[in-house]
C-alpha positions as a Python dict, from the first residue, in 0.01 Angstrom:
ca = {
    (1, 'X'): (0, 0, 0),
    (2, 'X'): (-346, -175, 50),
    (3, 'X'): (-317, -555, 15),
    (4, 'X'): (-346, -910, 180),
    (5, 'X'): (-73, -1079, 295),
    (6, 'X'): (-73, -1492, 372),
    (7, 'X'): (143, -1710, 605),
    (8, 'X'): (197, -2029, 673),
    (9, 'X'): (224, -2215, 390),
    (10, 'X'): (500, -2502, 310),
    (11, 'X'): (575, -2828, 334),
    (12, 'X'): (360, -3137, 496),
    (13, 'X'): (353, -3443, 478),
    (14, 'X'): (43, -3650, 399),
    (15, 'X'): (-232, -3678, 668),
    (16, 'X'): (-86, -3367, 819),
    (17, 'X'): (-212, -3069, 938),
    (18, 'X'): (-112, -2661, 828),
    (19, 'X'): (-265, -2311, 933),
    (20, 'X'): (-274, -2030, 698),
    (21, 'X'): (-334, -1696, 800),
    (22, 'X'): (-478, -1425, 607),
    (23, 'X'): (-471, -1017, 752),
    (24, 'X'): (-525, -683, 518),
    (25, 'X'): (-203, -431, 522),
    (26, 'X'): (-303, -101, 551),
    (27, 'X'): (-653, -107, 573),
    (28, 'X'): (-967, -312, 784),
    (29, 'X'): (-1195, -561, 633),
    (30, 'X'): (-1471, -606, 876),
    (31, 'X'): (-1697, -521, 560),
    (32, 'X'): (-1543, -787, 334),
    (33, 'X'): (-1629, -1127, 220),
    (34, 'X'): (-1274, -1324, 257),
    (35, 'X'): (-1194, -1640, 70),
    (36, 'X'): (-916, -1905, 37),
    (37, 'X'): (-835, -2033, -305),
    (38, 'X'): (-586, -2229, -445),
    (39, 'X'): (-447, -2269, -804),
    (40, 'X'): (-205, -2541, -955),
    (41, 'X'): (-29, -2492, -1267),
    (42, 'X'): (-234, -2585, -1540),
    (43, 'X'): (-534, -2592, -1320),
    (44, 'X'): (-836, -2342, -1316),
    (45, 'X'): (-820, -2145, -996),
    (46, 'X'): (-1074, -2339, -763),
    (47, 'X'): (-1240, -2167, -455),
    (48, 'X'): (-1145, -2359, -152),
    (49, 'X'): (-1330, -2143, 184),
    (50, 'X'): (-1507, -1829, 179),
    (51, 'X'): (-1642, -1687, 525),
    (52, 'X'): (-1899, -1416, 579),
    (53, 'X'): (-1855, -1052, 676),
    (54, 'X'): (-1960, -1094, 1048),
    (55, 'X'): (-1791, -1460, 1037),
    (56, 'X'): (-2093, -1635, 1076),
    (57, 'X'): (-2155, -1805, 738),
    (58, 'X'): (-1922, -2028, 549),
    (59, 'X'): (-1880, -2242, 238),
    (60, 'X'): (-1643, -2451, 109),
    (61, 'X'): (-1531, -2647, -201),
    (62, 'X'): (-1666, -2971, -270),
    (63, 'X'): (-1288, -3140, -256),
    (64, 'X'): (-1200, -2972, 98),
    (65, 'X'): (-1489, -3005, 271),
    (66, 'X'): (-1494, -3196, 624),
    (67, 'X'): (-1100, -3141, 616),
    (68, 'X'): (-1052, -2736, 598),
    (69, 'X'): (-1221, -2483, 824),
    (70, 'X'): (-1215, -2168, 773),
    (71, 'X'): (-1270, -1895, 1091),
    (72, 'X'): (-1244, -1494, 1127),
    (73, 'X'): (-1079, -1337, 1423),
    (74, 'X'): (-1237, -966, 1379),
    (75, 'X'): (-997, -893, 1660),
    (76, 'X'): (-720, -962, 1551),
    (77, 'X'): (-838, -891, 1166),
    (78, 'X'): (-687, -1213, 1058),
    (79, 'X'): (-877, -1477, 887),
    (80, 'X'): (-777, -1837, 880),
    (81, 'X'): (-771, -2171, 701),
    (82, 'X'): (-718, -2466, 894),
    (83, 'X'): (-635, -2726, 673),
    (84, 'X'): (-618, -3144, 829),
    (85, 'X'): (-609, -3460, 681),
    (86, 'X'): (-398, -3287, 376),
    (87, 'X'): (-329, -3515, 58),
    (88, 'X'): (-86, -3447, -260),
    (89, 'X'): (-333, -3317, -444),
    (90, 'X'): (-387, -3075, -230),
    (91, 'X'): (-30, -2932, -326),
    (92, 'X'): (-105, -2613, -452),
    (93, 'X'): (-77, -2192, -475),
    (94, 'X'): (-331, -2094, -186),
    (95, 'X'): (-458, -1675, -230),
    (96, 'X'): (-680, -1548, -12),
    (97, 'X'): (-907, -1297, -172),
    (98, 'X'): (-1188, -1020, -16),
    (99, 'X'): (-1463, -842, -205),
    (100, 'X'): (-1757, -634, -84),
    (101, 'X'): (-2011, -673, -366),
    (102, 'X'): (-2012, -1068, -408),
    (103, 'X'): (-2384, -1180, -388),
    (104, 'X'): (-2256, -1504, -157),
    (105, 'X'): (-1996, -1614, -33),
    (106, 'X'): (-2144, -1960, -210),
    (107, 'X'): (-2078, -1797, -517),
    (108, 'X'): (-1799, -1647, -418),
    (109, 'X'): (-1633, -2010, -365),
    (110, 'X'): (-1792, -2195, -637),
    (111, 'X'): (-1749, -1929, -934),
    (112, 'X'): (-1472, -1724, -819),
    (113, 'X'): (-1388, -1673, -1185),
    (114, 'X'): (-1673, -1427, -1175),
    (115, 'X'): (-1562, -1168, -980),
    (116, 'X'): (-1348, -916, -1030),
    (117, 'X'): (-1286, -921, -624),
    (118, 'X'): (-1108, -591, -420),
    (119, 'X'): (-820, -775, -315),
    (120, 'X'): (-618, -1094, -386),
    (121, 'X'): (-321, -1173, -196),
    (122, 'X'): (48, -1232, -338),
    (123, 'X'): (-68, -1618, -276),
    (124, 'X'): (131, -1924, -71),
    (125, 'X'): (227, -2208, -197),
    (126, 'X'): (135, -2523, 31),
    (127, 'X'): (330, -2882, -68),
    (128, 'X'): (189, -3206, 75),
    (129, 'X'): (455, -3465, 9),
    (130, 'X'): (615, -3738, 167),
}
């Protein structure tokens, strides 16, 4: 079955530090845009990274950025979302999502409501809590 999977997620405590990891099942992505995006209940879902095909070009949401980085192992086929200096409101449902036919990955991160994209993960949750 073609899909994402995500690890990594759980619990941290403020001003700490998690990974997530992002890899396709069943398939390769090196043609892809990949993004991270998170989602609270009662929230719209908000793009949070997106990287470039070739790994080269990022963006990132206005509330994330300077804290996350986001980086693309072609490798290993995994992308990833280092995430520091986490806060409570950062306590959310994380998906990581990949599309082909996005314009940017600018727009893929600021209006992924957009898109219809290829792919969306099961999605992780991530709790930043003391």
């Amino acid at each position: 079955q073609l899909r994402l999977v995500e690890s990594g997620g759980g619990l941290v405590q403020p001003g700490g530090s998690l990974t997530l990891s992002c890899a396709p099942s069943e398939f390769t992505w090196d043609y892809y845009e990949v993004g991270w995006f998170r989602q609270a209940p009662g929230n719209e879902r908000e793009g949070v990274a997106c990287i470039s095909m070739n790994g080269r070009r990022t963006a990132y949401g206005d509330s994330v950025q300077g804290r996350f980085t986001i980086s693309r192992d072609r490798a290993r086929g995994t992308v990833y979302l280092q995430m520091n200096s986490l806060k409570p409101e950062d306590t959310s449902i994380y998906y990581c999502a990949a599309d082909r036919t996005v314009p940017s990955i600018q727009a893929m991160c600021k209006r992924p409501g957009n898109f219809r994209m290829d792919f969306w993960g099961k999605g992780i949750p991530v709790n930043v809590s003391s």
